[in-house]
mmCIF file of C-alpha atoms and ligand atoms in Angstrom:
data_model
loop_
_atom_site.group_PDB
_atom_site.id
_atom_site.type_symbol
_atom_site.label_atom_id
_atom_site.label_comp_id
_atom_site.label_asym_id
_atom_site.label_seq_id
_atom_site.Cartn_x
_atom_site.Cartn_y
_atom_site.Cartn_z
ATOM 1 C CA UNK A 913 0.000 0.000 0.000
ATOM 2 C CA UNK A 914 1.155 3.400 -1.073
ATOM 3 C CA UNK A 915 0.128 6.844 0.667
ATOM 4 C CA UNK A 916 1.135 10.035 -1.341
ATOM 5 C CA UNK A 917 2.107 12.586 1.290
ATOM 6 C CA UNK A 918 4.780 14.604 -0.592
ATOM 7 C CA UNK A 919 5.448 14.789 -4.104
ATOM 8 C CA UNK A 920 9.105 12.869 -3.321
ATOM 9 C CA UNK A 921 6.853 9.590 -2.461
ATOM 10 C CA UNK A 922 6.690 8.483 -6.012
ATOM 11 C CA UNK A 923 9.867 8.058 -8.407
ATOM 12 C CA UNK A 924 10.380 9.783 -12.189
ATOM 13 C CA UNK A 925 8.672 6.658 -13.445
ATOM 14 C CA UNK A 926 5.557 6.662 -11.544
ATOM 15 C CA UNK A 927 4.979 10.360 -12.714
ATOM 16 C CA UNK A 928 5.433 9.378 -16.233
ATOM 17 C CA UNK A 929 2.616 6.983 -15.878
ATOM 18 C CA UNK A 930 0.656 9.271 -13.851
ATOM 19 C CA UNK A 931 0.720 11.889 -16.131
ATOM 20 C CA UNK A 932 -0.145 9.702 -19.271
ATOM 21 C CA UNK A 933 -2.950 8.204 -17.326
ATOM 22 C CA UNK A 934 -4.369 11.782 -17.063
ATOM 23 C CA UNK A 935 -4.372 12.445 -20.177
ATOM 24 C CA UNK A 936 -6.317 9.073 -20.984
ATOM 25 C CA UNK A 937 -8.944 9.457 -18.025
ATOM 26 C CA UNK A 938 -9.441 13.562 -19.200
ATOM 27 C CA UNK A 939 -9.377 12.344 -22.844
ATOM 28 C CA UNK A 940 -12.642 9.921 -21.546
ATOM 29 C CA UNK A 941 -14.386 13.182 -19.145
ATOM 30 C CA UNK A 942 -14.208 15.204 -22.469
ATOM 31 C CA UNK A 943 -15.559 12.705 -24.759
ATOM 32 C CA UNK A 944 -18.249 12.059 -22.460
ATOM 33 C CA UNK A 945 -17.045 8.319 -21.983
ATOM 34 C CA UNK A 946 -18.260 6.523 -18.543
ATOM 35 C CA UNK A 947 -15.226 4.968 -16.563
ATOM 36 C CA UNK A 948 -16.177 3.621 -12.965
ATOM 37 C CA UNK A 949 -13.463 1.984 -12.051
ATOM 38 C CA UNK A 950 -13.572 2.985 -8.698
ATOM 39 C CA UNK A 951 -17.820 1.422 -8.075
ATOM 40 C CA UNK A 952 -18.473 1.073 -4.318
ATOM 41 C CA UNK A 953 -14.993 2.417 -3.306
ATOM 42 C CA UNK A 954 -15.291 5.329 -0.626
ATOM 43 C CA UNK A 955 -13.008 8.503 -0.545
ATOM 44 C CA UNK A 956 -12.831 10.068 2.818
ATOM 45 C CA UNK A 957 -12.129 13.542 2.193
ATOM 46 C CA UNK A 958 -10.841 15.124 5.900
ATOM 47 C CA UNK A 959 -10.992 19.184 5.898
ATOM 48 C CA UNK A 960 -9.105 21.282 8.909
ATOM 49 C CA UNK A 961 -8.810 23.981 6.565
ATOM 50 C CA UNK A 962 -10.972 25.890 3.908
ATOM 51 C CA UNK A 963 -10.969 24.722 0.376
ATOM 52 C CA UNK A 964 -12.482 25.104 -3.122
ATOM 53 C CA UNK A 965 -10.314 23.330 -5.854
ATOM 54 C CA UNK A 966 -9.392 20.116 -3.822
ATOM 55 C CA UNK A 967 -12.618 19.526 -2.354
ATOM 56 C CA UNK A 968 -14.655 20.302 -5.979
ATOM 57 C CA UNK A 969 -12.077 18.252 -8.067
ATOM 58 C CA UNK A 970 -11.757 15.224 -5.283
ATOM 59 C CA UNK A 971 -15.793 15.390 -4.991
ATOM 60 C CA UNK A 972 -16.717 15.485 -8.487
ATOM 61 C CA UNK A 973 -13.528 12.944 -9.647
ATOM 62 C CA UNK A 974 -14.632 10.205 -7.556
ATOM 63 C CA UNK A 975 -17.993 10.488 -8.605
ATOM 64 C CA UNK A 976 -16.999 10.012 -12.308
ATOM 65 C CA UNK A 977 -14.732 6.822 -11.405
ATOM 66 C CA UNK A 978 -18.217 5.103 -10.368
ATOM 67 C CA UNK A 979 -17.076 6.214 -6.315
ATOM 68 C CA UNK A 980 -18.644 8.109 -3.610
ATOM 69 C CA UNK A 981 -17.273 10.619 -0.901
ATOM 70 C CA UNK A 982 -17.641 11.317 2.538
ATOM 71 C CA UNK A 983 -16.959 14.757 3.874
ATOM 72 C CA UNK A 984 -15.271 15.961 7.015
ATOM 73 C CA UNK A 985 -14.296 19.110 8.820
ATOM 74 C CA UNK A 986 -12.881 19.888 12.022
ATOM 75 C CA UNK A 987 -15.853 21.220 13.105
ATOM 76 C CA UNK A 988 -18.287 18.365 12.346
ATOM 77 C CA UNK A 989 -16.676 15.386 13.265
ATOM 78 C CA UNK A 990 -14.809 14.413 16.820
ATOM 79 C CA UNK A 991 -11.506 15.860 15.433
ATOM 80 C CA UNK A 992 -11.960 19.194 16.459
ATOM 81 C CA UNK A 993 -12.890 17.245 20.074
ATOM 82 C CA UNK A 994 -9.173 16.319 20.382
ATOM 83 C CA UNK A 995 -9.869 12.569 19.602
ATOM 84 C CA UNK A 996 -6.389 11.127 18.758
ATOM 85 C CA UNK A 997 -5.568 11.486 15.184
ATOM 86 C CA UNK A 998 -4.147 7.293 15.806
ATOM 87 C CA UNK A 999 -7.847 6.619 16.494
ATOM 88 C CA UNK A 1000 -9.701 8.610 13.771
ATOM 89 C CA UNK A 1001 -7.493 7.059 11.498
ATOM 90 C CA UNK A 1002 -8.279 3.613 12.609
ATOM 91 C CA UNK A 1003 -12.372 3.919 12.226
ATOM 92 C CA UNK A 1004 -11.738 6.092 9.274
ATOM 93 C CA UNK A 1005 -9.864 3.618 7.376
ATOM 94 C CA UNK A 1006 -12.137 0.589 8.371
ATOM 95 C CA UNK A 1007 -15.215 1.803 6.686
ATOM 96 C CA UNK A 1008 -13.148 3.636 3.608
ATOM 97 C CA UNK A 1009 -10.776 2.990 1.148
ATOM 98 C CA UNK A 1010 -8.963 6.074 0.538
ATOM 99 C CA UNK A 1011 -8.270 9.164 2.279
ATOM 100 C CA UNK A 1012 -7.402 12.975 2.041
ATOM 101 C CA UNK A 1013 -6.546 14.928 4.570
ATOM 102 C CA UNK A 1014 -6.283 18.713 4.425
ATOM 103 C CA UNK A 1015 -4.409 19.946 7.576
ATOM 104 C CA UNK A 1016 -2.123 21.839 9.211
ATOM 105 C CA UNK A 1017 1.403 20.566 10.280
ATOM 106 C CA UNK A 1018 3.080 17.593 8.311
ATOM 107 C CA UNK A 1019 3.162 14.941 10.932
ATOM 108 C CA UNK A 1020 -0.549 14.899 11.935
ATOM 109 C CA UNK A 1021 -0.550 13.557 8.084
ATOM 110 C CA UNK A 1022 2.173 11.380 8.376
ATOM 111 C CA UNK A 1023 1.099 10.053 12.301
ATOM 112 C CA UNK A 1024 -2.776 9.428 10.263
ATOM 113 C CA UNK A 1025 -1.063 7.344 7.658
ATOM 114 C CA UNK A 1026 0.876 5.295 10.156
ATOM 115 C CA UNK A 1027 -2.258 4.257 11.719
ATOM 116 C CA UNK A 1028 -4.421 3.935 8.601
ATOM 117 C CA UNK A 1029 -5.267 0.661 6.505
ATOM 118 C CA UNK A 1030 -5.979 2.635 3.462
ATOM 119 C CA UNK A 1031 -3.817 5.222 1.190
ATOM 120 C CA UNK A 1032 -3.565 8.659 2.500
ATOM 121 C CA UNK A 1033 -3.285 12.003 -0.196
ATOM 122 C CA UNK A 1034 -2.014 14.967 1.190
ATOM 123 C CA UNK A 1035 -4.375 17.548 0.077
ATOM 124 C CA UNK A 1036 -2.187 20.587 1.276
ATOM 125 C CA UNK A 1037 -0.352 20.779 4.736
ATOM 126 C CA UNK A 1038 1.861 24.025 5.984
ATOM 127 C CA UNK A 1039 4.533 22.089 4.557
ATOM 128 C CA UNK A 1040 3.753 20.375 1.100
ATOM 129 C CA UNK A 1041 0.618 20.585 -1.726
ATOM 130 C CA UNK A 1042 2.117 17.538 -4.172
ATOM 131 C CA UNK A 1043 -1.745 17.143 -5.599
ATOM 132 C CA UNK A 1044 -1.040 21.188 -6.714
ATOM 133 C CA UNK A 1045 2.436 20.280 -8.381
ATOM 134 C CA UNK A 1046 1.030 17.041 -10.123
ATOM 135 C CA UNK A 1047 -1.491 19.369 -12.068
ATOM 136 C CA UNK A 1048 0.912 22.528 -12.732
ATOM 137 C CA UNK A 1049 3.794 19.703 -14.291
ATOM 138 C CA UNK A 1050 1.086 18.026 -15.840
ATOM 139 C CA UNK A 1051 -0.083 21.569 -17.008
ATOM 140 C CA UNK A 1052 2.723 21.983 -18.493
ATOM 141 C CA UNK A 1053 3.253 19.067 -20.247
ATOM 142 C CA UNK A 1054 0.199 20.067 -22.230
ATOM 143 C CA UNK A 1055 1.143 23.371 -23.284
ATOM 144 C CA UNK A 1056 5.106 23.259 -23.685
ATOM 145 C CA UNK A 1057 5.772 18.921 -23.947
ATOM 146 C CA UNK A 1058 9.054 17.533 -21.494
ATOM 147 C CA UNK A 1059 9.550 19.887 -18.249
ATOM 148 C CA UNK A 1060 13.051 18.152 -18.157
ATOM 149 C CA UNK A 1061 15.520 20.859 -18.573
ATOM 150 C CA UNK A 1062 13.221 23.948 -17.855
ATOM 151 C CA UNK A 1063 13.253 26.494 -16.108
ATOM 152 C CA UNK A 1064 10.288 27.407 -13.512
ATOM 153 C CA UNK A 1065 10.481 30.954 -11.514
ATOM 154 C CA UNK A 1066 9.357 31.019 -8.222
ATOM 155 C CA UNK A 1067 7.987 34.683 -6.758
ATOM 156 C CA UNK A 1068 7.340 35.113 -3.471
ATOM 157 C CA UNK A 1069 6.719 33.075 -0.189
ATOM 158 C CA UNK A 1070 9.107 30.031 0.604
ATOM 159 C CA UNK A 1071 5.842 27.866 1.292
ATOM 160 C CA UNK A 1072 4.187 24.596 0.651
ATOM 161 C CA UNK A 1073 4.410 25.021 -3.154
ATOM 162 C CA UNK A 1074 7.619 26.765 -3.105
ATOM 163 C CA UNK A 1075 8.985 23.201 -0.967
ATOM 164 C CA UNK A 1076 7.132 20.590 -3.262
ATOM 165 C CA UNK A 1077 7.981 22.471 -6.490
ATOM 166 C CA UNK A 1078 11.725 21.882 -5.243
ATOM 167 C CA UNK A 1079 11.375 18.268 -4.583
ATOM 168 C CA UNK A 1080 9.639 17.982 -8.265
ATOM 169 C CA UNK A 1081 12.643 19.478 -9.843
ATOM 170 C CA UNK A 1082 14.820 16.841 -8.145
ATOM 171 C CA UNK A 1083 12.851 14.482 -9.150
ATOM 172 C CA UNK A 1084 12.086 15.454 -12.754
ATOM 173 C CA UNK A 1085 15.097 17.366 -14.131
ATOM 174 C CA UNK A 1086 14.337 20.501 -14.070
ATOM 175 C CA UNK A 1087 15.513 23.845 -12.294
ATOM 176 C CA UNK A 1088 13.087 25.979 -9.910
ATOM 177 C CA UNK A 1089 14.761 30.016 -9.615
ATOM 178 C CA UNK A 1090 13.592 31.053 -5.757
ATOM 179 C CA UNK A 1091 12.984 34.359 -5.412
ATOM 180 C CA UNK A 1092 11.522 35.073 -1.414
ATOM 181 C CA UNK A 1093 11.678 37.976 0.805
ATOM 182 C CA UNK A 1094 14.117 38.231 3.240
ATOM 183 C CA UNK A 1095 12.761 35.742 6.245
ATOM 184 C CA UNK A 1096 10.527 33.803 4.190
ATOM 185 C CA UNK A 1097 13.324 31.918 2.370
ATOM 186 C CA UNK A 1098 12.670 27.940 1.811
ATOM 187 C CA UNK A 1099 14.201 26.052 4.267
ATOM 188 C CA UNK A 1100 16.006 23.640 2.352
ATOM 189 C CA UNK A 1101 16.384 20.870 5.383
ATOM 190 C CA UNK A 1102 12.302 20.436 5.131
ATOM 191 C CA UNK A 1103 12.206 21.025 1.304
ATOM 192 C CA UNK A 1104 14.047 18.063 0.723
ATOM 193 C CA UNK A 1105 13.312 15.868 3.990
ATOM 194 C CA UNK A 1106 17.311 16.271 4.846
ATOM 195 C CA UNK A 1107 18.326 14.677 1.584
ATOM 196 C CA UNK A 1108 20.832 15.569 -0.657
ATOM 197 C CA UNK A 1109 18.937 17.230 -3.623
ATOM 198 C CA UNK A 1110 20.560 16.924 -7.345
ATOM 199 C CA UNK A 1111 22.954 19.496 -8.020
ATOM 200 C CA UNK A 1112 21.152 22.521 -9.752
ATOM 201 C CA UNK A 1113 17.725 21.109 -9.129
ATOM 202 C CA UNK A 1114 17.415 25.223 -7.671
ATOM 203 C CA UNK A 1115 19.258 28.384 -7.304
ATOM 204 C CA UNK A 1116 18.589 31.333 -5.185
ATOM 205 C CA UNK A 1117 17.522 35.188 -6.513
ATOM 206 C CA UNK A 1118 17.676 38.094 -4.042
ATOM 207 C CA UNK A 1119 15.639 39.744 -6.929
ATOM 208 C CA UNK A 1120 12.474 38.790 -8.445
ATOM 209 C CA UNK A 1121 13.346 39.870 -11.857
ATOM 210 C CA UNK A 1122 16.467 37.991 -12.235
ATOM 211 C CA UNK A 1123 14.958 34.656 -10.834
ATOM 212 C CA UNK A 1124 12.270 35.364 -14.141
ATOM 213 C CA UNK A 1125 15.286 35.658 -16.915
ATOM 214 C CA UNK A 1126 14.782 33.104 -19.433
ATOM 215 C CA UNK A 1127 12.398 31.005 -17.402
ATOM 216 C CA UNK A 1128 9.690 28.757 -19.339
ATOM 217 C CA UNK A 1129 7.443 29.086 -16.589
ATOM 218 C CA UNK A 1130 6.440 31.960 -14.129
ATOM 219 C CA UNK A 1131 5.041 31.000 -10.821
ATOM 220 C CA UNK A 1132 3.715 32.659 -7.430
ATOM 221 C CA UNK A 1133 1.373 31.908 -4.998
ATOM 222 C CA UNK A 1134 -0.519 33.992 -1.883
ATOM 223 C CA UNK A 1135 2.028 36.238 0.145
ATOM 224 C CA UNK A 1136 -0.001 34.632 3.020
ATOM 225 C CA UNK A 1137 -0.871 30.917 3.424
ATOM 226 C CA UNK A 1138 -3.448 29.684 5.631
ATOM 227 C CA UNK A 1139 -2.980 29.775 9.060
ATOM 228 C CA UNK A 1140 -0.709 32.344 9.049
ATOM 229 C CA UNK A 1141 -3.284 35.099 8.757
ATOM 230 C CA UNK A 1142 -1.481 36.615 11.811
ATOM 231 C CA UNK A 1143 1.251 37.875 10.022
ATOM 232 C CA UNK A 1144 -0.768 39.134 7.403
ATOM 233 C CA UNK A 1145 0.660 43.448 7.924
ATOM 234 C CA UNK A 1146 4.174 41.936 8.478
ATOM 235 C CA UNK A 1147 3.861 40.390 5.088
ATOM 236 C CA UNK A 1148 2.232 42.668 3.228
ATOM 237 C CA UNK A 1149 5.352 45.220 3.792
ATOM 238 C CA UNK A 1150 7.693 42.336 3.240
ATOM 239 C CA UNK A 1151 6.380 40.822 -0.235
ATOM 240 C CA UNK A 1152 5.788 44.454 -2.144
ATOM 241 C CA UNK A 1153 8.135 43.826 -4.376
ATOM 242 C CA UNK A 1154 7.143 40.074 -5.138
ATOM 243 C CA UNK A 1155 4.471 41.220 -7.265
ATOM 244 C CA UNK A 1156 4.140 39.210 -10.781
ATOM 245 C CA UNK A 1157 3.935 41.990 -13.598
ATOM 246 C CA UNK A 1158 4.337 42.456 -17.401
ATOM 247 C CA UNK A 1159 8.069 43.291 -16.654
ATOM 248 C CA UNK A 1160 8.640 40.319 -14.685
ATOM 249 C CA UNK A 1161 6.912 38.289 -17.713
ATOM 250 C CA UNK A 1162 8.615 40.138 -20.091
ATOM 251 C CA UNK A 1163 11.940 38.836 -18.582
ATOM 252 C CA UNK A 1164 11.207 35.707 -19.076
ATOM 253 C CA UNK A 1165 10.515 33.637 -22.286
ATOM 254 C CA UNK A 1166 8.729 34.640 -24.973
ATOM 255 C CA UNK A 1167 6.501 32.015 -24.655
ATOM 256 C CA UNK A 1168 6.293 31.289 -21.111
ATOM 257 C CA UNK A 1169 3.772 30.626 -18.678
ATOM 258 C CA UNK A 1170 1.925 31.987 -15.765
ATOM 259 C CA UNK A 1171 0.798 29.659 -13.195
ATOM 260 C CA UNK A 1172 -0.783 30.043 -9.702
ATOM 261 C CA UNK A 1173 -2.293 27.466 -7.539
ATOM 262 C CA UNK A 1174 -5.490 29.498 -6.652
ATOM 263 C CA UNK A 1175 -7.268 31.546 -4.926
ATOM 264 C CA UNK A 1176 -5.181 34.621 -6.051
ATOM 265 C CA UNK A 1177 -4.927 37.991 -4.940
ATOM 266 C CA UNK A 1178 -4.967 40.252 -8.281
ATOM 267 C CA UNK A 1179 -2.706 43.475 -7.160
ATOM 268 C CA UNK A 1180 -0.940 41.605 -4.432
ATOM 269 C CA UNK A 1181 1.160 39.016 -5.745
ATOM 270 C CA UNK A 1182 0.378 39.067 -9.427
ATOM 271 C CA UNK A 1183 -1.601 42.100 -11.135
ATOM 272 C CA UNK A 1184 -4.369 41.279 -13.415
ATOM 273 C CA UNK A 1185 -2.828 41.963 -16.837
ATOM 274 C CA UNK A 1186 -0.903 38.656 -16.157
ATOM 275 C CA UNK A 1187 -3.304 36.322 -14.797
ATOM 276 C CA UNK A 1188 -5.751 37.531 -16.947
ATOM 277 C CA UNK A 1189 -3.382 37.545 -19.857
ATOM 278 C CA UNK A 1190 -2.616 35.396 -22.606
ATOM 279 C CA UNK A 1191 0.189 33.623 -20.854
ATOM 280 C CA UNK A 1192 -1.876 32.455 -18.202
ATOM 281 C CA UNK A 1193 -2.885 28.648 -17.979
ATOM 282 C CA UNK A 1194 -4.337 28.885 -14.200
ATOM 283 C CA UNK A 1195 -7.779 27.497 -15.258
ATOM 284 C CA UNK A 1196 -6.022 24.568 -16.937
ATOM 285 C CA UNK A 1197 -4.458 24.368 -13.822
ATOM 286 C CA UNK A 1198 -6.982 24.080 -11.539
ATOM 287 C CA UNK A 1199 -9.319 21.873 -14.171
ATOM 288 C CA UNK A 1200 -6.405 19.816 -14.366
ATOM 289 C CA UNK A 1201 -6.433 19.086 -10.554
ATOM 290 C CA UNK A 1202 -9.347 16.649 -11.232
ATOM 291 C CA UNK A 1203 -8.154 14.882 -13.823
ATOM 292 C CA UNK A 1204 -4.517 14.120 -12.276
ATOM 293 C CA UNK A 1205 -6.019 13.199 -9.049
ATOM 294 C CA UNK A 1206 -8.424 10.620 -10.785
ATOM 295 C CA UNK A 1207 -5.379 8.995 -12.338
ATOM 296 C CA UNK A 1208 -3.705 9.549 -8.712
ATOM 297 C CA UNK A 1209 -6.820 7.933 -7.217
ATOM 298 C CA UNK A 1210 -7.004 4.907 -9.851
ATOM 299 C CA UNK A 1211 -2.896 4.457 -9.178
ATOM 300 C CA UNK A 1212 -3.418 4.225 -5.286
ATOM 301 C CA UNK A 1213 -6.847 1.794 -5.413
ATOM 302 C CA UNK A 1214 -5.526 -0.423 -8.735
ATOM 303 C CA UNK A 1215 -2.036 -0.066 -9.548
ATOM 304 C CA UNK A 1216 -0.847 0.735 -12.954
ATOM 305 C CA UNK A 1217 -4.047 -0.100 -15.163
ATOM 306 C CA UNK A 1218 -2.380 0.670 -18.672
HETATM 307 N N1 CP B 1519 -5.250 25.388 -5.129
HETATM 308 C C1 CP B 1519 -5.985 24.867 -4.123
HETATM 309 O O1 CP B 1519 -5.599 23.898 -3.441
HETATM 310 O O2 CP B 1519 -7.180 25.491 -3.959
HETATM 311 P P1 CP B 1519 -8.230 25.297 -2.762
HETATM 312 O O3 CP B 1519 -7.606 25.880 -1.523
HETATM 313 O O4 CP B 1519 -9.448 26.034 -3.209
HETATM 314 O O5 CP B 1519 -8.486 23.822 -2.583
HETATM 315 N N1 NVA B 1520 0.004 28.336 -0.035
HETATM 316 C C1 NVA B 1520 -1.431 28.402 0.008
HETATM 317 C C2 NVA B 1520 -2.004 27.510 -1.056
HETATM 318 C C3 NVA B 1520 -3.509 27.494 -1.118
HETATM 319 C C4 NVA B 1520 -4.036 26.524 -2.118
HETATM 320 C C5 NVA B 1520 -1.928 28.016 1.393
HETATM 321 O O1 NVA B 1520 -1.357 27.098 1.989
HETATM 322 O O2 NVA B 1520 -2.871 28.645 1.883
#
């Protein structure tokens, strides 16, 4: 049994097979073709924080394989009445067959999977959002072929994107540009789990607009992530010049593309000229969420299929 907790649980191999299976499961959603490969399996979907993409695209994906869903929040279920997290994932994965679990820190994910019977998907923690980076690469693909050998730009915070995008360029062969504020750098240690990443998997901009030069793909997300609403004025000061713009675009390549995970701040940390411009693919991105995470879904329940 497999869980997929960070985008570093599955090798080069599995990804190549995960994203051709994506394109073969959203080749059948657009043609209208019924697959229900997944009839009488269960998805528990576990939600400590809010959500729009990853709850839609779980919900509505597991309903097309032929599955159903259950739905849980902190507030509505015994885990926001301290019930140990070993115990919830005991019942939980008795009367399911997968899980996803939105939360806060890393380990209550990790401590869950320990004690569950059934795969666990990380559907965002503080630390990692692999589900995200599965649709942006497989994005990607779509638009521009190979990500091997690119170059993606990242603007802004040194969060749970900025950490899994780094452990997909390990992975797949390509190089991320970081470009944080001072004191919201990536820490490298947690990025890559204290492993030694490949050498130029990343390198480090003090400036935004350098980090852009010659990239194939510009990328940014919120200047502040959930649960760090607190920090909100600190950050706000901090990120002002983290901004994606037509200059920052303009640095990069010609053809290159603007990605952000969602929900976006237009004027904050991209203006609206460039996620409302032509080189934006963010609702690809976020349609794509539900077709990868089918295939994603189909891998953990059947193996490969194909
Ligand atoms: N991108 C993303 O995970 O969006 P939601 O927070 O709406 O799920
Ligand atoms: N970094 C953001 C992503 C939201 C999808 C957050 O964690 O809130």
């Amino acid at each position: 049994m497999k869980h997929y907790l960070q985008f570093a649980d599955f090798s080069a191999d599995e990804y190549n097979y995960l994203f051709s299976r994506a394109a073969i499961i959203k080749g059948k959603f657009k043609s209208y073709e019924k697959y229900h490969p997944l009839a009488d399996r269960t998805l528990a979907m576990i939600f400590e924080k809010a959500s729009t993409r990853t709850r839609v695209s779980f919900e509505a994906g597991m309903y097309q394989l032929g599955g159903s869903v259950v739905h849980l929040t902190t507030g509505d279920s015994q885990l926001g009445r301290a019930e140990p997290i070993e115990d919830s994932a005991r019942v939980i994965s008795r009367m399911t067959d997968l899980v996803m679990i939105r939360t806060f820190g890393h380990e209550k994910i990790a401590r869950f999977a320990e004690y569950s019977r059934v795969p666990v998907i990380n559907g965002l923690t503080n630390e990692f959002h692999p589900c995200q980076i599965l649709a942006d690469i497989f994005t990607f693909i779509e638009h521009r072929g190979s990500i091997a050998g690119k170059v993606v730009a990242w603007v802004g915070d040194g969060n749970n994107m900025a950490n899994t995008w780094l452990q997909a360029a390990d992975l797949l062969g390509f190089t991320v540009h970081l470009s944080t504020p001072g004191g919201y750098e990536v820490d490298e240690k947690l990025a890559f789990g204290g492993r030694q990443p490949r050498a130029g998997c990343y390198k480090i901009f003090s400036n935004p607009m350098d980090a852009c030069r010659g990239a194939d793909l510009v990328t940014t997300d919120v200047w502040t992530s959930m649960g760090y609403e607190a920090e909100n004025e600190a950050r706000r000061k901090a990120f002002a010049d983290w901004c994606v713009d037509t200059e920052m675009m303009a640095a990069a390549k010609p053809d290159a593309l603007f990605m952000h995970c969602l929900p976006a701040h237009r004027g904050e940390e991209v203006m609206a000229d460039v996620i409302d411009g032509p080189q934006s693919v963010v609702w690809d991105e976020a349609e794509n969420r539900m077709h990868v995470q089918k295939a994603l879904m189909e891998y953990l329940l059947l193996g490969r299929v194909a």
